[in-house]
Tab-separated table of C-alpha atoms and ligand atoms in Angstrom:
chain	number	residue	atom	x	y	z
T	1	UNK	CA	26.664	9.511	-17.602
T	2	UNK	CA	23.731	10.700	-19.629
T	3	UNK	CA	20.046	10.003	-19.258
T	4	UNK	CA	18.614	7.287	-21.457
T	5	UNK	CA	16.316	8.530	-24.180
T	6	UNK	CA	13.521	6.424	-25.553
T	7	UNK	CA	12.619	6.684	-29.161
T	8	UNK	CA	9.064	6.722	-30.461
T	9	UNK	CA	8.778	2.957	-30.568
T	10	UNK	CA	9.505	2.800	-26.890
T	11	UNK	CA	13.032	1.531	-27.455
T	12	UNK	CA	15.809	2.939	-25.388
T	13	UNK	CA	18.379	4.468	-27.679
T	14	UNK	CA	21.259	4.574	-25.255
T	15	UNK	CA	21.013	2.161	-22.403
T	16	UNK	CA	18.564	-0.106	-20.727
T	17	UNK	CA	16.644	1.692	-18.036
T	18	UNK	CA	16.857	-1.221	-15.644
T	19	UNK	CA	20.612	-0.931	-15.839
T	20	UNK	CA	20.308	2.816	-15.481
T	21	UNK	CA	18.274	2.526	-12.333
T	22	UNK	CA	20.308	-0.221	-10.709
T	23	UNK	CA	23.585	1.494	-11.462
T	24	UNK	CA	22.195	4.751	-10.186
T	25	UNK	CA	21.015	3.201	-6.953
T	26	UNK	CA	24.324	1.396	-6.537
T	27	UNK	CA	26.528	4.353	-7.230
T	28	UNK	CA	24.207	6.685	-5.430
T	29	UNK	CA	22.732	10.069	-5.958
T	30	UNK	CA	25.769	11.511	-7.721
T	31	UNK	CA	24.816	9.590	-10.824
T	32	UNK	CA	21.255	10.857	-10.704
T	33	UNK	CA	22.694	14.301	-10.173
T	34	UNK	CA	24.696	14.203	-13.371
T	35	UNK	CA	21.985	12.497	-15.311
T	36	UNK	CA	19.279	14.938	-14.405
T	37	UNK	CA	21.426	18.003	-14.740
T	38	UNK	CA	22.181	16.710	-18.194
T	39	UNK	CA	18.497	16.477	-19.058
T	40	UNK	CA	17.857	19.903	-17.603
T	41	UNK	CA	20.682	21.570	-19.473
T	42	UNK	CA	19.435	20.040	-22.680
T	43	UNK	CA	15.906	21.153	-21.892
T	44	UNK	CA	16.904	24.775	-21.492
T	45	UNK	CA	19.077	24.763	-24.615
T	46	UNK	CA	16.311	23.416	-26.787
T	47	UNK	CA	13.729	25.783	-25.374
T	48	UNK	CA	14.280	28.641	-27.775
T	49	UNK	CA	13.773	26.466	-30.842
T	50	UNK	CA	10.550	24.883	-29.663
T	51	UNK	CA	8.788	27.907	-28.222
T	52	UNK	CA	5.846	27.261	-30.479
T	53	UNK	CA	4.840	24.198	-28.463
T	54	UNK	CA	5.594	25.723	-25.065
T	55	UNK	CA	2.133	26.443	-23.641
T	56	UNK	CA	3.536	29.393	-21.688
T	57	UNK	CA	5.656	30.888	-24.450
T	58	UNK	CA	3.560	34.046	-24.629
T	59	UNK	CA	3.049	34.596	-20.937
T	60	UNK	CA	3.991	38.027	-19.570
T	61	UNK	CA	6.724	38.114	-16.909
T	62	UNK	CA	4.215	39.659	-14.486
T	63	UNK	CA	1.786	36.779	-14.918
T	64	UNK	CA	4.595	34.285	-14.527
T	65	UNK	CA	5.631	35.878	-11.235
T	66	UNK	CA	2.040	35.889	-9.983
T	67	UNK	CA	1.499	32.284	-11.076
T	68	UNK	CA	4.611	31.003	-9.316
T	69	UNK	CA	4.091	32.963	-6.130
T	70	UNK	CA	2.355	30.412	-3.883
T	71	UNK	CA	4.678	27.683	-5.125
T	72	UNK	CA	7.803	29.677	-4.244
T	73	UNK	CA	6.503	30.490	-0.788
T	74	UNK	CA	5.502	26.888	-0.111
T	75	UNK	CA	9.004	25.328	-0.002
T	76	UNK	CA	7.763	21.941	1.229
T	77	UNK	CA	5.351	19.526	-0.431
T	78	UNK	CA	4.266	15.892	-0.276
T	79	UNK	CA	4.738	13.540	-3.212
T	80	UNK	CA	2.464	10.483	-3.161
T	81	UNK	CA	3.249	7.431	-5.285
T	82	UNK	CA	0.248	5.174	-5.131
T	83	UNK	CA	-1.005	2.753	-7.731
T	84	UNK	CA	-1.472	-0.948	-8.480
T	85	UNK	CA	2.212	-1.535	-7.642
T	86	UNK	CA	1.274	-1.120	-3.973
T	87	UNK	CA	-0.411	-4.545	-4.190
T	88	UNK	CA	2.705	-6.636	-5.001
T	89	UNK	CA	4.670	-4.225	-2.754
T	90	UNK	CA	7.957	-5.230	-4.378
T	91	UNK	CA	7.409	-9.004	-4.614
T	92	UNK	CA	5.741	-10.807	-7.514
T	93	UNK	CA	5.424	-14.608	-7.764
T	94	UNK	CA	8.113	-14.931	-5.133
T	95	UNK	CA	10.574	-12.644	-6.951
T	96	UNK	CA	11.699	-9.438	-5.293
T	97	UNK	CA	12.442	-6.410	-7.398
T	98	UNK	CA	15.805	-4.827	-6.730
T	99	UNK	CA	14.540	-1.512	-8.064
T	100	UNK	CA	11.980	1.076	-7.076
T	101	UNK	CA	8.594	-0.454	-6.298
T	102	UNK	CA	6.515	1.252	-8.988
T	103	UNK	CA	8.765	-0.225	-11.699
T	104	UNK	CA	8.002	-3.837	-10.734
T	105	UNK	CA	5.973	-4.566	-13.876
T	106	UNK	CA	8.865	-3.378	-16.012
T	107	UNK	CA	11.684	-4.955	-14.048
T	108	UNK	CA	10.114	-8.396	-13.743
T	109	UNK	CA	8.676	-8.147	-17.281
T	110	UNK	CA	5.196	-9.020	-16.045
T	111	UNK	CA	2.831	-9.644	-18.978
T	112	UNK	CA	0.197	-6.943	-19.458
T	113	UNK	CA	-2.834	-9.096	-18.677
T	114	UNK	CA	-1.218	-10.701	-15.603
T	115	UNK	CA	-0.367	-7.293	-14.216
T	116	UNK	CA	-3.845	-5.960	-14.993
T	117	UNK	CA	-5.337	-8.751	-12.881
T	118	UNK	CA	-3.825	-7.085	-9.793
T	119	UNK	CA	-6.673	-4.564	-10.051
T	120	UNK	CA	-9.143	-7.145	-8.743
T	121	UNK	CA	-7.051	-7.346	-5.549
T	122	UNK	CA	-6.758	-3.605	-5.017
T	123	UNK	CA	-9.246	-2.650	-2.356
T	124	UNK	CA	-7.780	0.111	-0.163
T	125	UNK	CA	-10.659	0.268	2.292
T	126	UNK	CA	-8.557	2.144	4.849
T	127	UNK	CA	-7.885	5.056	2.518
T	128	UNK	CA	-9.031	8.341	3.998
T	129	UNK	CA	-8.156	11.467	2.026
T	130	UNK	CA	-8.743	13.776	5.013
T	131	UNK	CA	-6.248	11.758	7.046
T	132	UNK	CA	-3.569	11.923	4.355
T	133	UNK	CA	-4.064	15.648	3.993
T	134	UNK	CA	-3.920	16.044	7.774
T	135	UNK	CA	-0.585	14.167	7.814
T	136	UNK	CA	0.798	16.517	5.142
T	137	UNK	CA	-0.482	19.581	6.964
T	138	UNK	CA	0.895	18.490	10.305
T	139	UNK	CA	4.260	17.929	8.602
T	140	UNK	CA	4.247	21.567	7.509
T	141	UNK	CA	3.750	20.676	3.857
T	142	UNK	CA	1.951	23.251	1.727
T	143	UNK	CA	1.054	21.168	-1.306
T	144	UNK	CA	0.565	17.599	-2.432
T	145	UNK	CA	1.405	15.983	-5.769
T	146	UNK	CA	-0.121	12.541	-6.253
T	147	UNK	CA	0.308	9.985	-9.025
T	148	UNK	CA	-2.839	10.005	-11.158
T	149	UNK	CA	-1.308	7.502	-13.595
T	150	UNK	CA	2.192	6.098	-13.337
T	151	UNK	CA	4.117	4.143	-15.987
T	152	UNK	CA	2.021	1.036	-15.256
T	153	UNK	CA	-0.848	2.821	-17.085
T	154	UNK	CA	-3.424	2.421	-14.307
T	155	UNK	CA	-5.518	5.535	-13.620
T	156	UNK	CA	-6.079	6.397	-9.966
T	157	UNK	CA	-9.086	8.494	-11.032
T	158	UNK	CA	-12.390	7.784	-12.725
T	159	UNK	CA	-11.362	8.250	-16.328
T	160	UNK	CA	-13.787	7.827	-19.206
T	161	UNK	CA	-10.973	6.625	-21.477
T	162	UNK	CA	-11.297	2.979	-20.452
T	163	UNK	CA	-11.989	0.761	-17.471
T	164	UNK	CA	-8.331	0.379	-16.432
T	165	UNK	CA	-8.848	2.674	-13.489
T	166	UNK	CA	-9.489	2.414	-9.771
T	167	UNK	CA	-13.181	3.324	-10.047
T	168	UNK	CA	-14.241	0.917	-12.790
T	169	UNK	CA	-11.586	-1.750	-12.456
T	170	UNK	CA	-11.353	-2.549	-8.730
T	171	UNK	CA	-13.690	-3.607	-5.930
T	172	UNK	CA	-12.934	-0.223	-4.313
T	173	UNK	CA	-15.072	1.797	-6.770
T	174	UNK	CA	-13.927	5.174	-5.486
T	175	UNK	CA	-11.898	8.003	-7.009
T	176	UNK	CA	-8.922	8.855	-4.747
T	177	UNK	CA	-7.760	11.733	-6.954
T	178	UNK	CA	-11.160	13.408	-6.592
T	179	UNK	CA	-11.250	12.660	-2.853
T	180	UNK	CA	-7.752	14.073	-2.386
T	181	UNK	CA	-8.478	17.165	-4.428
T	182	UNK	CA	-11.597	17.832	-2.329
T	183	UNK	CA	-9.829	17.122	0.963
T	184	UNK	CA	-7.016	19.498	-0.001
T	185	UNK	CA	-9.460	22.227	-0.915
T	186	UNK	CA	-11.202	21.818	2.451
T	187	UNK	CA	-7.892	21.987	4.291
T	188	UNK	CA	-6.554	24.948	2.294
T	189	UNK	CA	-3.609	23.118	0.796
T	190	UNK	CA	-2.721	22.954	-2.908
T	191	UNK	CA	-3.304	19.725	-4.790
T	192	UNK	CA	-1.387	18.578	-7.861
T	193	UNK	CA	-1.202	15.482	-10.015
T	194	UNK	CA	1.672	13.458	-11.424
T	195	UNK	CA	0.956	12.050	-14.893
T	196	UNK	CA	3.214	9.737	-16.942
T	197	UNK	CA	2.488	11.093	-20.407
T	198	UNK	CA	4.596	8.814	-22.604
T	199	UNK	CA	5.633	5.731	-20.686
T	200	UNK	CA	2.617	3.500	-20.359
T	201	UNK	CA	3.268	-0.222	-20.144
T	202	UNK	CA	-0.400	-1.182	-20.330
T	203	UNK	CA	-1.859	0.683	-23.294
T	204	UNK	CA	-0.906	-0.112	-26.892
T	205	UNK	CA	1.639	2.358	-28.234
T	206	UNK	CA	2.770	3.630	-24.833
T	207	UNK	CA	6.548	3.886	-24.461
T	208	UNK	CA	8.771	1.737	-22.240
T	209	UNK	CA	12.427	2.197	-21.379
T	210	UNK	CA	14.347	-0.640	-22.951
T	211	UNK	CA	11.446	-1.489	-25.258
T	212	UNK	CA	8.240	-3.492	-24.985
T	213	UNK	CA	8.148	-7.032	-23.608
T	214	UNK	CA	4.581	-7.961	-24.512
T	215	UNK	CA	2.996	-7.613	-27.961
T	216	UNK	CA	-0.041	-6.044	-26.264
T	217	UNK	CA	2.166	-2.983	-25.745
T	218	UNK	CA	3.013	-2.527	-29.399
T	219	UNK	CA	1.466	0.321	-31.341
T	220	UNK	CA	1.940	3.924	-32.274
T	221	UNK	CA	2.987	6.473	-29.670
T	222	UNK	CA	1.083	9.344	-31.248
T	223	UNK	CA	-2.102	7.258	-31.381
T	224	UNK	CA	-1.531	6.441	-27.717
T	225	UNK	CA	-1.096	10.117	-26.845
T	226	UNK	CA	-4.233	11.009	-28.808
T	227	UNK	CA	-6.433	8.238	-27.448
T	228	UNK	CA	-5.215	7.847	-23.873
T	229	UNK	CA	-2.809	10.441	-22.522
T	230	UNK	CA	-4.274	13.647	-23.960
T	231	UNK	CA	-7.912	12.841	-23.075
T	232	UNK	CA	-6.848	11.840	-19.562
T	233	UNK	CA	-4.823	15.011	-19.085
T	234	UNK	CA	-7.847	16.979	-20.276
T	235	UNK	CA	-10.077	15.170	-17.779
T	236	UNK	CA	-7.617	15.897	-15.000
T	237	UNK	CA	-7.321	19.593	-15.817
T	238	UNK	CA	-10.990	20.260	-16.359
T	239	UNK	CA	-12.621	17.987	-13.793
T	240	UNK	CA	-10.062	17.839	-10.980
T	241	UNK	CA	-8.438	21.259	-11.458
T	242	UNK	CA	-4.993	20.508	-10.039
T	243	UNK	CA	-2.645	23.369	-9.112
T	244	UNK	CA	0.363	21.374	-10.360
T	245	UNK	CA	0.842	19.018	-13.289
T	246	UNK	CA	3.908	16.849	-12.783
T	247	UNK	CA	4.975	15.195	-16.049
T	248	UNK	CA	7.468	12.348	-15.939
T	249	UNK	CA	10.091	10.605	-18.062
T	250	UNK	CA	10.912	12.561	-21.115
T	251	UNK	CA	10.463	10.584	-24.313
T	252	UNK	CA	11.082	11.821	-27.827
T	253	UNK	CA	7.670	13.434	-28.027
T	254	UNK	CA	6.771	15.082	-31.315
T	255	UNK	CA	5.454	18.630	-31.428
T	256	UNK	CA	2.056	17.134	-32.254
T	257	UNK	CA	2.197	15.002	-29.105
T	258	UNK	CA	3.054	18.044	-27.024
T	259	UNK	CA	0.235	20.066	-28.556
T	260	UNK	CA	-2.267	17.314	-27.816
T	261	UNK	CA	-1.058	17.090	-24.231
T	262	UNK	CA	-1.182	20.801	-23.533
T	263	UNK	CA	-4.420	21.489	-25.408
T	264	UNK	CA	-6.288	21.760	-22.115
T	265	UNK	CA	-3.800	24.191	-20.554
T	266	UNK	CA	-5.817	27.329	-21.375
T	267	UNK	CA	-8.498	25.970	-19.034
T	268	UNK	CA	-6.224	27.044	-16.192
T	269	UNK	CA	-3.808	29.939	-16.671
T	270	UNK	CA	-2.481	29.344	-13.137
T	271	UNK	CA	-1.298	25.755	-13.568
T	272	UNK	CA	2.318	25.060	-12.568
T	273	UNK	CA	3.950	22.343	-14.692
T	274	UNK	CA	7.426	20.852	-14.393
T	275	UNK	CA	10.188	20.456	-16.972
T	276	UNK	CA	9.644	16.783	-17.838
T	277	UNK	CA	7.124	17.115	-20.677
T	278	UNK	CA	9.629	16.684	-23.498
T	279	UNK	CA	10.531	18.302	-26.839
T	280	UNK	CA	12.500	21.012	-25.039
T	281	UNK	CA	9.508	22.614	-23.333
T	282	UNK	CA	11.231	24.271	-20.356
T	283	UNK	CA	8.244	24.079	-17.996
T	284	UNK	CA	8.124	26.083	-14.799
T	285	UNK	CA	10.306	24.029	-12.525
T	286	UNK	CA	13.563	22.082	-12.636
T	287	UNK	CA	13.215	18.661	-11.040
T	288	UNK	CA	16.454	17.302	-9.562
T	289	UNK	CA	15.629	13.784	-8.395
T	290	UNK	CA	17.075	12.270	-5.224
T	291	UNK	CA	19.742	14.960	-4.836
T	292	UNK	CA	20.224	18.584	-3.863
T	293	UNK	CA	22.091	20.583	-6.495
T	294	UNK	CA	25.167	22.335	-5.107
T	295	UNK	CA	24.065	25.819	-6.114
T	296	UNK	CA	20.375	25.340	-6.857
T	297	UNK	CA	19.299	26.694	-10.258
T	298	UNK	CA	19.864	30.440	-10.193
T	299	UNK	CA	17.164	32.126	-12.272
T	300	UNK	CA	14.916	29.031	-12.361
T	301	UNK	CA	12.383	27.639	-9.941
T	302	UNK	CA	13.343	24.180	-8.800
T	303	UNK	CA	12.182	21.323	-6.645
T	304	UNK	CA	14.153	18.363	-5.358
T	305	UNK	CA	11.956	15.287	-5.202
T	306	UNK	CA	13.147	12.604	-2.820
T	307	UNK	CA	12.093	9.368	-1.191
T	308	UNK	CA	12.061	8.847	2.600
T	309	UNK	CA	13.434	5.317	2.115
T	310	UNK	CA	14.716	4.110	-1.289
T	311	UNK	CA	11.488	3.601	-3.198
T	312	UNK	CA	8.668	5.824	-4.445
T	313	UNK	CA	5.949	3.160	-4.641
T	314	UNK	CA	5.487	0.993	-1.518
T	315	UNK	CA	7.881	-1.938	-1.030
T	316	UNK	CA	7.198	-3.968	2.067
T	317	UNK	CA	10.877	-4.804	2.632
T	318	UNK	CA	12.446	-1.370	2.123
T	319	UNK	CA	13.202	-0.244	5.674
T	320	UNK	CA	16.020	2.142	4.795
T	321	UNK	CA	14.322	5.238	6.160
T	322	UNK	CA	16.254	8.489	6.399
T	323	UNK	CA	16.368	10.082	9.830
T	324	UNK	CA	14.228	13.094	10.701
T	325	UNK	CA	17.423	15.061	11.146
T	326	UNK	CA	18.575	14.240	7.615
T	327	UNK	CA	15.174	15.064	6.148
T	328	UNK	CA	14.945	18.408	7.930
T	329	UNK	CA	18.514	19.354	7.131
T	330	UNK	CA	17.748	18.553	3.488
T	331	UNK	CA	14.783	20.913	3.601
T	332	UNK	CA	16.925	23.621	5.233
T	333	UNK	CA	19.676	23.108	2.644
T	334	UNK	CA	17.170	23.291	-0.218
T	335	UNK	CA	15.524	26.456	1.134
T	336	UNK	CA	18.967	28.073	1.468
T	337	UNK	CA	19.423	27.488	-2.266
T	338	UNK	CA	15.979	28.837	-3.169
T	339	UNK	CA	14.275	25.522	-3.956
T	340	UNK	CA	11.365	23.352	-2.821
T	341	UNK	CA	11.452	19.882	-1.254
T	342	UNK	CA	8.894	17.396	-2.565
T	343	UNK	CA	9.157	14.516	-0.149
T	344	UNK	CA	7.582	11.216	-1.101
T	345	UNK	CA	5.359	8.781	0.748
T	346	UNK	CA	4.447	5.371	-0.665
T	347	UNK	CA	1.097	4.263	0.797
T	348	UNK	CA	0.365	0.600	1.449
T	349	UNK	CA	-2.209	-1.395	-0.547
T	350	UNK	CA	-4.887	-0.882	2.111
T	351	UNK	CA	-4.547	2.882	1.764
T	352	UNK	CA	-2.391	3.674	4.774
T	353	UNK	CA	0.811	5.749	4.748
T	354	UNK	CA	3.535	3.593	6.375
T	355	UNK	CA	4.045	4.419	10.066
T	356	UNK	CA	7.817	5.104	9.844
T	357	UNK	CA	7.042	7.753	7.212
T	358	UNK	CA	4.226	9.296	9.253
T	359	UNK	CA	6.459	9.404	12.355
T	360	UNK	CA	9.191	11.292	10.531
T	361	UNK	CA	6.744	13.708	8.933
T	362	UNK	CA	5.198	14.429	12.302
T	363	UNK	CA	8.612	15.235	13.778
T	364	UNK	CA	9.409	17.479	10.833
T	365	UNK	CA	6.158	19.346	11.465
T	366	UNK	CA	7.036	19.817	15.124
T	367	UNK	CA	10.336	21.461	14.199
T	368	UNK	CA	8.708	23.551	11.461
T	369	UNK	CA	6.006	24.703	13.834
T	370	UNK	CA	8.629	26.570	15.800
T	371	UNK	CA	11.146	27.295	13.072
T	372	UNK	CA	9.041	27.604	9.910
T	373	UNK	CA	9.799	31.315	9.510
T	374	UNK	CA	13.315	30.320	8.478
T	375	UNK	CA	11.899	28.259	5.593
T	376	UNK	CA	8.530	29.422	4.207
T	377	UNK	CA	8.449	32.497	2.008
T	378	UNK	CA	12.212	32.936	2.225
T	379	UNK	CA	14.731	33.236	-0.562
T	380	UNK	CA	18.209	31.855	-1.118
T	381	UNK	CA	21.215	32.663	1.022
T	382	UNK	CA	23.209	35.766	0.048
T	383	UNK	CA	26.395	34.047	1.272
T	384	UNK	CA	28.387	31.744	-0.992
T	385	UNK	CA	30.065	30.073	1.935
T	386	UNK	CA	29.575	30.196	5.681
T	387	UNK	CA	32.459	29.661	8.085
T	388	UNK	CA	30.423	27.142	10.119
T	389	UNK	CA	28.150	24.173	9.465
T	390	UNK	CA	24.825	25.825	8.784
T	391	UNK	CA	22.563	27.414	6.161
T	392	UNK	CA	21.055	30.819	5.638
T	393	UNK	CA	17.827	32.197	4.117
T	394	UNK	CA	16.495	35.739	3.766
T	395	UNK	CA	13.174	37.481	3.985
T	396	UNK	CA	13.200	41.247	3.704
T	397	UNK	CA	15.213	42.647	6.587
T	398	UNK	CA	15.482	39.309	8.285
T	399	UNK	CA	18.259	36.811	7.909
T	400	UNK	CA	17.630	33.301	9.130
T	401	UNK	CA	20.585	31.182	10.071
T	402	UNK	CA	20.098	27.473	10.686
T	403	UNK	CA	23.068	26.218	12.625
T	404	UNK	CA	23.891	22.499	12.560
T	405	UNK	CA	27.100	22.833	14.611
T	406	UNK	CA	27.760	25.940	16.697
T	407	UNK	CA	31.288	27.276	16.846
T	408	UNK	CA	32.172	27.880	20.533
T	409	UNK	CA	33.228	31.399	19.655
T	410	UNK	CA	29.831	32.254	18.141
T	411	UNK	CA	28.675	33.099	14.626
T	412	UNK	CA	30.008	35.639	12.225
T	413	UNK	CA	28.431	36.369	8.876
T	414	UNK	CA	31.258	37.117	6.466
T	415	UNK	CA	30.748	40.090	4.189
T	416	UNK	CA	27.512	41.255	5.801
T	417	UNK	CA	27.509	45.043	5.413
T	418	UNK	CA	24.115	45.843	6.899
T	419	UNK	CA	24.090	46.599	10.614
T	420	UNK	CA	22.642	43.881	12.828
T	421	UNK	CA	19.923	45.175	15.153
T	422	UNK	CA	19.514	42.028	17.171
T	423	UNK	CA	19.425	38.241	17.040
T	424	UNK	CA	17.287	35.652	18.777
T	425	UNK	CA	16.622	31.932	18.792
T	426	UNK	CA	13.583	31.477	16.586
T	427	UNK	CA	11.997	28.650	18.546
T	428	UNK	CA	12.277	30.246	21.999
T	429	UNK	CA	12.597	33.975	21.352
T	430	UNK	CA	15.727	34.001	23.526
T	431	UNK	CA	17.895	37.027	22.679
T	432	UNK	CA	21.529	36.399	21.837
T	433	UNK	CA	24.371	38.678	22.845
T	434	UNK	CA	26.119	40.539	20.019
T	435	UNK	CA	29.858	40.933	20.478
T	436	UNK	CA	31.479	43.730	18.485
T	437	UNK	CA	35.162	43.503	17.557
T	438	UNK	CA	37.401	46.523	17.027
T	439	UNK	CA	37.216	46.075	13.239
T	440	UNK	CA	33.418	46.261	13.412
T	441	UNK	CA	32.800	42.512	12.957
T	442	UNK	CA	29.779	41.340	14.910
T	443	UNK	CA	29.681	37.904	16.505
T	444	UNK	CA	26.418	36.314	17.626
T	445	UNK	CA	26.980	34.428	20.839
T	446	UNK	CA	26.152	30.743	21.197
T	447	UNK	CA	22.773	30.000	22.788
T	448	UNK	CA	22.687	27.997	26.006
T	449	UNK	CA	20.286	25.448	24.572
T	450	UNK	CA	20.752	23.882	21.162
T	451	UNK	CA	18.359	21.942	18.955
T	452	UNK	CA	20.054	18.728	17.753
T	453	UNK	CA	18.307	19.040	14.401
T	454	UNK	CA	19.180	22.650	13.800
T	455	UNK	CA	19.062	25.780	15.916
T	456	UNK	CA	17.421	28.504	13.850
T	457	UNK	CA	18.395	32.087	14.562
T	458	UNK	CA	16.598	35.181	13.375
T	459	UNK	CA	18.902	38.101	12.708
T	460	UNK	CA	17.177	41.473	12.441
T	461	UNK	CA	18.878	43.873	10.114
T	462	UNK	CA	18.870	47.630	10.538
T	463	UNK	CA	18.404	48.236	6.817
T	464	UNK	CA	18.305	46.646	3.401
T	465	UNK	CA	20.473	43.541	3.166
T	466	UNK	CA	23.875	44.212	1.663
T	467	UNK	CA	26.632	41.667	1.378
T	468	UNK	CA	30.120	42.116	-0.058
T	469	UNK	CA	30.539	40.154	-3.268
T	470	UNK	CA	32.392	36.980	-2.319
X	501	GLC	C1	11.552	8.533	-12.052
X	501	GLC	C2	10.832	7.233	-12.090
X	501	GLC	C3	9.568	7.244	-11.391
X	501	GLC	C4	9.324	8.240	-10.305
X	501	GLC	C5	9.946	9.557	-10.611
X	501	GLC	C6	9.855	10.546	-9.479
X	501	GLC	O1	11.549	9.231	-13.194
X	501	GLC	O2	10.617	6.759	-13.389
X	501	GLC	O3	9.197	5.985	-11.040
X	501	GLC	O4	7.976	8.449	-10.295
X	501	GLC	O5	11.222	9.381	-10.990
X	501	GLC	O6	10.592	11.680	-9.740
């Protein structure tokens, strides 16, 4: 299955997005996997032709490496989907959306002015940026990416473009993007913004999968980009100075659109931007959504974004939360393939991150506190396949093995040529016996105590890592 494309009038040229989303959620992540790989492959193929609009086309490899450094070491970040959609929380006029919460306006075809009236009810008095950042930090997350404007078109920052924003248009009269960016700076954690650059169901000319449903949406996409998206992106980059700009939903953007949108890039030569801008601009990072690619993306930086339950924006009745074990094993799996995990929270309308999400994040942080060396700053596993249920990462002369199920006979690392100096349980420091076979194979003995999530082992190598090609 391929990803739907929207043309410049906002019409979907292949398939209705609602169908796309429902089918994808029914069939599961495999569909998303194919779909997004498809988009990514196309993105890389087109890159060479459109270099002229790629804002980083002339960057030196050395600068690229330096720019990506913190991001690569981070491995774990928090995605925050928060906007007007938190108010209906999945239910509008008695109708429940079957899809992800932030798409409610689209899925229930809510007229533009009716939807806009939700702003008067949005008063998240319990929002506290320091608390959110503390939750991310305690979870072991190293960066945050928050929606500054989702497809609904509502700005979560004090934009000068118009009053359809949380500062001018709600009783709240505060700027959460500014508060979050300041709280992150204080706490020493990177802050980034998500921005929907083409889909905008509120402003005239903005695109919509499947086409517009209200004449108020009609207009010209380039005019929209010029008058709304580009000025807002400029405000974000110059006033809020995010470390990450997370574009979303590729639309057939013209080169002129792209140039308008990236005009403010020179203001920050360190900005990290993903691959969803459009027109073949490769961006810095691949963005598999809701799945972990089997082999990662060798040669490319990548980040799996994923929900804790089944929605990005808050839905009061979505209780399908993944277990802490699943979430941590996902992170371990992703790190073993050289990627990052951007795990989403969907705060409630009052400004509180749902308790089941906070609980899981807290437990993840507890595990990472003891076992974080096996994740942060590591690179992908040198082994194609391990003969046990577990994952491996590397950092210099250290191999980290996260074991989900220990073989009674102990661990062997197939093809490892470098001598093993020693091995210990990361969380406890407990040394593990090394058993040498006549053929030189070394087996690491099973620890007495196992962690049900994953027992991380640090293997100290006597020299530079060398593994037989497998
Ligand atoms: C999709 C959805 C969107 C969500 C995003 C996160 O593209 O359109 O609602 O924000 O994925 O990756």
